[in-house]
Tab-separated table of C-alpha atoms in Angstrom:
chain	number	residue	atom	x	y	z
A	1	UNK	CA	13.448	-28.336	-65.611
A	2	UNK	CA	10.836	-30.839	-66.891
A	3	UNK	CA	7.180	-30.254	-65.958
A	4	UNK	CA	7.274	-33.495	-63.851
A	5	UNK	CA	10.041	-32.266	-61.605
A	6	UNK	CA	8.682	-28.688	-61.209
A	7	UNK	CA	7.123	-27.769	-57.819
A	8	UNK	CA	3.403	-28.183	-57.904
A	9	UNK	CA	2.731	-24.479	-57.609
A	10	UNK	CA	4.844	-23.803	-60.719
A	11	UNK	CA	2.778	-26.278	-62.675
A	12	UNK	CA	-0.340	-24.625	-61.329
A	13	UNK	CA	0.872	-21.236	-62.414
A	14	UNK	CA	1.614	-22.555	-65.934
A	15	UNK	CA	-1.903	-23.833	-66.201
A	16	UNK	CA	-3.416	-20.380	-65.103
A	17	UNK	CA	-4.355	-20.023	-61.455
A	18	UNK	CA	-8.084	-19.641	-60.788
A	19	UNK	CA	-9.489	-16.569	-59.223
A	20	UNK	CA	-10.490	-18.013	-55.847
A	21	UNK	CA	-14.023	-17.499	-54.955
A	22	UNK	CA	-15.983	-18.540	-51.998
A	23	UNK	CA	-17.244	-22.152	-52.425
A	24	UNK	CA	-14.430	-23.228	-54.611
A	25	UNK	CA	-12.417	-26.248	-53.632
A	26	UNK	CA	-8.649	-25.622	-53.578
A	27	UNK	CA	-5.548	-27.577	-52.548
A	28	UNK	CA	-3.401	-26.409	-49.574
A	29	UNK	CA	0.115	-26.993	-50.816
A	30	UNK	CA	2.679	-28.802	-48.724
A	31	UNK	CA	5.613	-26.857	-47.656
A	32	UNK	CA	7.912	-28.063	-50.361
A	33	UNK	CA	5.331	-27.195	-53.072
A	34	UNK	CA	5.018	-23.485	-52.516
A	35	UNK	CA	6.754	-20.585	-50.819
A	36	UNK	CA	8.374	-22.539	-47.901
A	37	UNK	CA	8.647	-19.568	-45.583
A	38	UNK	CA	4.993	-18.608	-46.218
A	39	UNK	CA	3.945	-21.971	-44.876
A	40	UNK	CA	6.561	-22.027	-42.082
A	41	UNK	CA	5.286	-18.718	-40.842
A	42	UNK	CA	1.869	-19.929	-40.554
A	43	UNK	CA	2.825	-23.155	-38.727
A	44	UNK	CA	5.399	-21.506	-36.474
A	45	UNK	CA	2.772	-19.025	-35.164
A	46	UNK	CA	0.533	-22.062	-34.338
A	47	UNK	CA	-2.191	-20.865	-36.677
A	48	UNK	CA	-1.939	-23.695	-39.128
A	49	UNK	CA	-1.247	-27.270	-37.987
A	50	UNK	CA	1.178	-29.277	-40.180
A	51	UNK	CA	-1.535	-31.964	-40.562
A	52	UNK	CA	-3.709	-29.591	-42.645
A	53	UNK	CA	-1.137	-29.344	-45.518
A	54	UNK	CA	-1.668	-31.455	-48.467
A	55	UNK	CA	-5.542	-31.452	-48.220
A	56	UNK	CA	-8.388	-30.017	-50.312
A	57	UNK	CA	-9.901	-26.979	-48.722
A	58	UNK	CA	-13.104	-24.985	-49.064
A	59	UNK	CA	-12.781	-21.350	-49.624
A	60	UNK	CA	-15.269	-19.981	-46.993
A	61	UNK	CA	-14.634	-16.175	-47.204
A	62	UNK	CA	-12.799	-13.775	-49.433
A	63	UNK	CA	-13.524	-10.141	-48.826
A	64	UNK	CA	-13.015	-9.181	-52.469
A	65	UNK	CA	-11.459	-10.712	-55.648
A	66	UNK	CA	-8.269	-8.648	-55.013
A	67	UNK	CA	-7.810	-9.883	-51.422
A	68	UNK	CA	-4.458	-11.502	-50.592
A	69	UNK	CA	-5.889	-13.804	-47.900
A	70	UNK	CA	-8.749	-16.246	-47.772
A	71	UNK	CA	-10.611	-18.155	-45.057
A	72	UNK	CA	-10.586	-21.867	-45.480
A	73	UNK	CA	-11.525	-25.271	-43.791
A	74	UNK	CA	-10.106	-28.606	-44.860
A	75	UNK	CA	-11.903	-31.651	-46.241
A	76	UNK	CA	-10.362	-35.026	-45.374
A	77	UNK	CA	-11.119	-38.672	-45.460
A	78	UNK	CA	-9.607	-39.112	-42.018
A	79	UNK	CA	-7.944	-42.323	-43.087
A	80	UNK	CA	-11.372	-44.122	-43.323
A	81	UNK	CA	-9.879	-46.671	-45.601
A	82	UNK	CA	-7.308	-47.658	-43.007
A	83	UNK	CA	-10.012	-47.982	-40.281
A	84	UNK	CA	-12.521	-50.239	-41.937
A	85	UNK	CA	-14.488	-47.312	-43.351
A	86	UNK	CA	-15.058	-45.831	-40.001
A	87	UNK	CA	-16.004	-41.995	-39.887
A	88	UNK	CA	-13.710	-39.953	-37.718
A	89	UNK	CA	-15.913	-39.693	-34.782
A	90	UNK	CA	-15.767	-43.471	-34.416
A	91	UNK	CA	-12.065	-43.707	-34.549
A	92	UNK	CA	-10.004	-43.761	-31.284
A	93	UNK	CA	-7.867	-40.886	-32.374
A	94	UNK	CA	-10.765	-38.411	-32.777
A	95	UNK	CA	-13.252	-39.575	-30.016
A	96	UNK	CA	-12.407	-36.693	-27.931
A	97	UNK	CA	-13.916	-34.276	-30.545
A	98	UNK	CA	-17.577	-33.428	-30.492
A	99	UNK	CA	-19.195	-35.674	-33.161
A	100	UNK	CA	-21.633	-32.856	-34.143
A	101	UNK	CA	-18.593	-30.802	-35.230
A	102	UNK	CA	-18.062	-33.131	-38.244
A	103	UNK	CA	-20.029	-32.331	-41.394
A	104	UNK	CA	-20.305	-34.855	-44.047
A	105	UNK	CA	-20.549	-34.319	-47.834
A	106	UNK	CA	-23.369	-36.169	-49.758
A	107	UNK	CA	-22.441	-39.924	-49.825
A	108	UNK	CA	-20.433	-39.897	-46.638
A	109	UNK	CA	-21.742	-41.133	-43.348
A	110	UNK	CA	-23.432	-38.616	-41.096
A	111	UNK	CA	-23.454	-38.300	-37.318
A	112	UNK	CA	-27.119	-37.544	-37.314
A	113	UNK	CA	-29.832	-35.756	-39.320
A	114	UNK	CA	-29.292	-32.475	-37.510
A	115	UNK	CA	-27.473	-30.992	-40.334
A	116	UNK	CA	-28.049	-31.515	-44.168
A	117	UNK	CA	-25.198	-33.169	-46.095
A	118	UNK	CA	-22.841	-30.792	-47.854
A	119	UNK	CA	-23.237	-30.596	-51.532
A	120	UNK	CA	-21.134	-30.002	-54.663
A	121	UNK	CA	-22.405	-28.634	-57.903
A	122	UNK	CA	-24.479	-31.495	-59.688
A	123	UNK	CA	-22.356	-34.004	-61.463
A	124	UNK	CA	-19.279	-33.310	-59.203
A	125	UNK	CA	-17.868	-35.297	-56.320
A	126	UNK	CA	-14.745	-35.749	-54.309
A	127	UNK	CA	-12.360	-38.661	-55.290
A	128	UNK	CA	-13.533	-40.499	-52.049
A	129	UNK	CA	-17.347	-39.713	-52.085
A	130	UNK	CA	-17.942	-42.053	-49.212
A	131	UNK	CA	-15.276	-40.535	-46.996
A	132	UNK	CA	-15.307	-36.857	-47.212
A	133	UNK	CA	-15.707	-34.770	-43.986
A	134	UNK	CA	-15.281	-31.304	-42.717
A	135	UNK	CA	-14.343	-30.636	-39.010
A	136	UNK	CA	-15.878	-27.212	-38.235
A	137	UNK	CA	-13.260	-26.384	-35.748
A	138	UNK	CA	-10.624	-26.295	-38.444
A	139	UNK	CA	-10.652	-22.678	-39.781
A	140	UNK	CA	-7.569	-20.926	-41.077
A	141	UNK	CA	-6.601	-17.738	-42.935
A	142	UNK	CA	-3.926	-18.278	-45.413
A	143	UNK	CA	-2.474	-16.126	-48.335
A	144	UNK	CA	-3.664	-17.213	-51.792
A	145	UNK	CA	-0.067	-18.026	-52.965
A	146	UNK	CA	-0.213	-21.216	-50.869
A	147	UNK	CA	-3.336	-22.649	-52.742
A	148	UNK	CA	-3.419	-24.584	-55.938
A	149	UNK	CA	-5.744	-26.520	-58.041
A	150	UNK	CA	-7.199	-29.701	-56.556
A	151	UNK	CA	-6.839	-32.802	-58.496
A	152	UNK	CA	-7.051	-36.463	-57.683
A	153	UNK	CA	-7.990	-39.499	-60.040
A	154	UNK	CA	-10.513	-40.356	-61.111
A	155	UNK	CA	-11.357	-36.702	-61.422
A	156	UNK	CA	-11.095	-35.432	-65.147
A	157	UNK	CA	-8.101	-33.137	-65.278
A	158	UNK	CA	-9.004	-29.644	-65.249
A	159	UNK	CA	-12.180	-30.215	-63.436
A	160	UNK	CA	-13.017	-27.512	-60.770
A	161	UNK	CA	-15.146	-28.570	-57.702
A	162	UNK	CA	-17.416	-25.966	-56.184
A	163	UNK	CA	-19.971	-26.171	-53.433
A	164	UNK	CA	-23.727	-25.260	-54.046
A	165	UNK	CA	-24.317	-21.698	-52.682
A	166	UNK	CA	-26.958	-22.661	-50.196
A	167	UNK	CA	-24.712	-25.565	-48.852
A	168	UNK	CA	-21.799	-23.087	-48.515
A	169	UNK	CA	-23.992	-20.764	-46.548
A	170	UNK	CA	-25.105	-23.583	-44.288
A	171	UNK	CA	-21.600	-24.525	-43.510
A	172	UNK	CA	-20.596	-20.869	-42.869
A	173	UNK	CA	-23.564	-20.146	-40.562
A	174	UNK	CA	-22.617	-23.346	-38.746
A	175	UNK	CA	-19.138	-22.455	-38.144
A	176	UNK	CA	-19.855	-18.976	-37.269
A	177	UNK	CA	-21.990	-20.147	-34.452
A	178	UNK	CA	-19.858	-23.178	-33.156
A	179	UNK	CA	-16.214	-22.710	-34.373
A	180	UNK	CA	-14.065	-21.529	-31.547
A	181	UNK	CA	-11.456	-20.012	-34.064
A	182	UNK	CA	-13.957	-18.068	-36.073
A	183	UNK	CA	-13.608	-14.810	-34.323
A	184	UNK	CA	-9.806	-14.998	-34.500
A	185	UNK	CA	-9.952	-15.832	-38.198
A	186	UNK	CA	-12.250	-12.790	-38.792
A	187	UNK	CA	-9.608	-10.543	-37.139
A	188	UNK	CA	-6.909	-11.984	-39.340
A	189	UNK	CA	-8.916	-11.613	-42.449
A	190	UNK	CA	-9.542	-8.019	-41.369
A	191	UNK	CA	-5.916	-7.383	-40.728
A	192	UNK	CA	-4.866	-8.762	-44.032
A	193	UNK	CA	-7.454	-6.599	-45.901
A	194	UNK	CA	-6.490	-3.583	-44.059
A	195	UNK	CA	-2.829	-4.120	-45.230
A	196	UNK	CA	-4.034	-4.357	-48.661
A	197	UNK	CA	-6.356	-1.427	-48.744
A	198	UNK	CA	-3.493	0.874	-47.330
A	199	UNK	CA	-1.764	0.578	-50.707
A	200	UNK	CA	-2.162	3.561	-53.134
A	201	UNK	CA	-3.485	1.316	-55.828
A	202	UNK	CA	-6.988	2.177	-57.301
A	203	UNK	CA	-9.739	0.560	-55.327
A	204	UNK	CA	-12.777	1.185	-57.568
A	205	UNK	CA	-13.398	-2.557	-57.903
A	206	UNK	CA	-13.441	-3.099	-54.131
A	207	UNK	CA	-16.569	-4.922	-52.925
A	208	UNK	CA	-17.500	-6.647	-49.600
A	209	UNK	CA	-19.833	-9.741	-49.751
A	210	UNK	CA	-22.662	-10.339	-47.411
A	211	UNK	CA	-21.340	-11.878	-44.198
A	212	UNK	CA	-21.715	-15.579	-43.814
A	213	UNK	CA	-23.387	-15.419	-40.456
A	214	UNK	CA	-26.190	-13.117	-41.720
A	215	UNK	CA	-28.571	-15.872	-41.917
A	216	UNK	CA	-31.611	-13.583	-41.922
A	217	UNK	CA	-30.567	-12.619	-45.485
A	218	UNK	CA	-28.337	-15.283	-46.875
A	219	UNK	CA	-26.322	-14.528	-49.977
A	220	UNK	CA	-23.327	-16.035	-51.567
A	221	UNK	CA	-21.377	-14.549	-54.541
A	222	UNK	CA	-21.457	-16.259	-57.755
A	223	UNK	CA	-18.673	-19.020	-57.460
A	224	UNK	CA	-18.565	-20.398	-61.002
A	225	UNK	CA	-19.698	-20.630	-64.513
A	226	UNK	CA	-21.714	-23.645	-65.693
A	227	UNK	CA	-20.579	-26.982	-64.188
A	228	UNK	CA	-18.567	-25.282	-61.483
A	229	UNK	CA	-15.700	-24.179	-63.688
A	230	UNK	CA	-13.811	-20.966	-62.766
A	231	UNK	CA	-15.293	-17.866	-64.148
A	232	UNK	CA	-11.913	-16.237	-64.801
A	233	UNK	CA	-8.273	-16.608	-64.438
A	234	UNK	CA	-5.480	-14.434	-63.232
A	235	UNK	CA	-1.995	-14.137	-64.758
A	236	UNK	CA	0.032	-17.198	-64.106
A	237	UNK	CA	2.738	-15.432	-61.995
A	238	UNK	CA	2.451	-15.393	-58.214
A	239	UNK	CA	2.655	-11.903	-56.652
A	240	UNK	CA	4.300	-11.378	-53.278
A	241	UNK	CA	2.354	-10.097	-50.269
A	242	UNK	CA	1.732	-6.294	-50.102
A	243	UNK	CA	3.560	-4.171	-47.528
A	244	UNK	CA	2.042	-3.963	-44.006
A	245	UNK	CA	-0.332	-1.224	-43.210
A	246	UNK	CA	1.312	1.847	-41.402
A	247	UNK	CA	-1.406	4.422	-41.625
A	248	UNK	CA	-4.533	5.187	-39.874
A	249	UNK	CA	-7.342	2.889	-41.365
A	250	UNK	CA	-9.407	4.645	-44.012
A	251	UNK	CA	-13.100	4.643	-44.688
A	252	UNK	CA	-13.045	1.371	-46.676
A	253	UNK	CA	-11.291	-0.386	-43.885
A	254	UNK	CA	-13.668	0.954	-41.330
A	255	UNK	CA	-16.582	-0.191	-43.472
A	256	UNK	CA	-15.263	-3.618	-43.870
A	257	UNK	CA	-14.740	-3.885	-40.120
A	258	UNK	CA	-18.276	-2.713	-39.504
A	259	UNK	CA	-19.587	-5.358	-41.940
A	260	UNK	CA	-17.709	-8.090	-39.919
A	261	UNK	CA	-18.994	-6.795	-36.622
A	262	UNK	CA	-22.431	-6.872	-38.017
A	263	UNK	CA	-22.025	-10.571	-38.541
A	264	UNK	CA	-21.764	-11.144	-34.898
A	265	UNK	CA	-17.924	-11.690	-34.814
A	266	UNK	CA	-16.155	-10.185	-31.897
A	267	UNK	CA	-13.287	-8.053	-33.126
A	268	UNK	CA	-10.334	-6.702	-31.326
A	269	UNK	CA	-7.402	-4.569	-32.669
A	270	UNK	CA	-4.974	-7.018	-34.368
A	271	UNK	CA	-1.580	-6.096	-35.699
A	272	UNK	CA	-1.108	-6.901	-39.495
A	273	UNK	CA	2.376	-7.923	-38.585
A	274	UNK	CA	1.033	-11.172	-37.261
A	275	UNK	CA	0.117	-12.085	-40.823
A	276	UNK	CA	3.391	-11.165	-42.520
A	277	UNK	CA	5.776	-13.691	-43.862
A	278	UNK	CA	9.342	-13.075	-42.237
A	279	UNK	CA	10.784	-11.060	-45.230
A	280	UNK	CA	7.754	-8.593	-45.054
A	281	UNK	CA	7.817	-7.816	-41.341
A	282	UNK	CA	8.638	-4.287	-40.379
A	283	UNK	CA	11.935	-3.481	-38.611
A	284	UNK	CA	13.678	-6.596	-39.752
A	285	UNK	CA	16.135	-7.189	-42.656
A	286	UNK	CA	17.071	-10.846	-41.597
A	287	UNK	CA	15.439	-12.361	-44.692
A	288	UNK	CA	15.757	-9.653	-47.199
A	289	UNK	CA	18.998	-10.609	-48.499
A	290	UNK	CA	17.541	-13.700	-50.254
A	291	UNK	CA	17.686	-13.036	-53.906
A	292	UNK	CA	14.403	-14.937	-54.701
A	293	UNK	CA	12.470	-12.592	-52.160
A	294	UNK	CA	13.264	-9.519	-54.296
A	295	UNK	CA	10.690	-8.236	-56.696
A	296	UNK	CA	12.853	-8.470	-59.879
A	297	UNK	CA	13.553	-12.216	-59.033
A	298	UNK	CA	10.157	-13.553	-57.785
A	299	UNK	CA	9.264	-15.101	-61.178
A	300	UNK	CA	12.465	-17.341	-61.202
């Protein structure tokens, strides 16, 4: 199979997938470009709208560099070119949305001067610098296997876009205060981390970053080397999701939950099975007969 006909996620893997860190700009694959059932499960549960696929996304939170899931929000031009350059809040399709819920990247029209424009690292910009907006009500928790490198001409191939730490913190604080799905996303992120921490693997490298909503002492983990390039890469192969948690949460999980509660997020017990793709759910063997779902065949 030639490189031009391979699925996009295979081409990303061959190039070396980045270690996704908060502030990086990734690409949310379309269903045909990654594990189809992983995407389908997110859409069928109503957590991820189909329209979010095929967009660049901002990595908002990742509990640790070993976490299997991340919190993201989409960046979109909202078809401005097809609407005479109008920003989304001036388009009939989006007029029911609160204008203040749209955040603009530097160079794009702003609703007002209430919030500062969002900024990337110096020298970097989106392919559509005059039409790049974030709708703060769009927040989703997704597995890292559905993310890939974001590239659009005229961007130089291999360039990695990253947000300035202070701009990322500004956006996270805004979303923590105003996003209606923020608390649910924190629950999902906690459930995914609980499932991962229940594995018997060594956890010496486990760390928890300062919560985004802790505006009193804002701090963001380092997102890149110079010029926003990824600091490290992981092996090219994609690893399947870990088994679900079945035991009582240990001290690391309770510590992580306490950290999230300290950020003001209202947490309620959430089953990790809500996050599992079909072939990983407990008590079902419906999808386990698919050969490409088995560990020995997942590279193929």
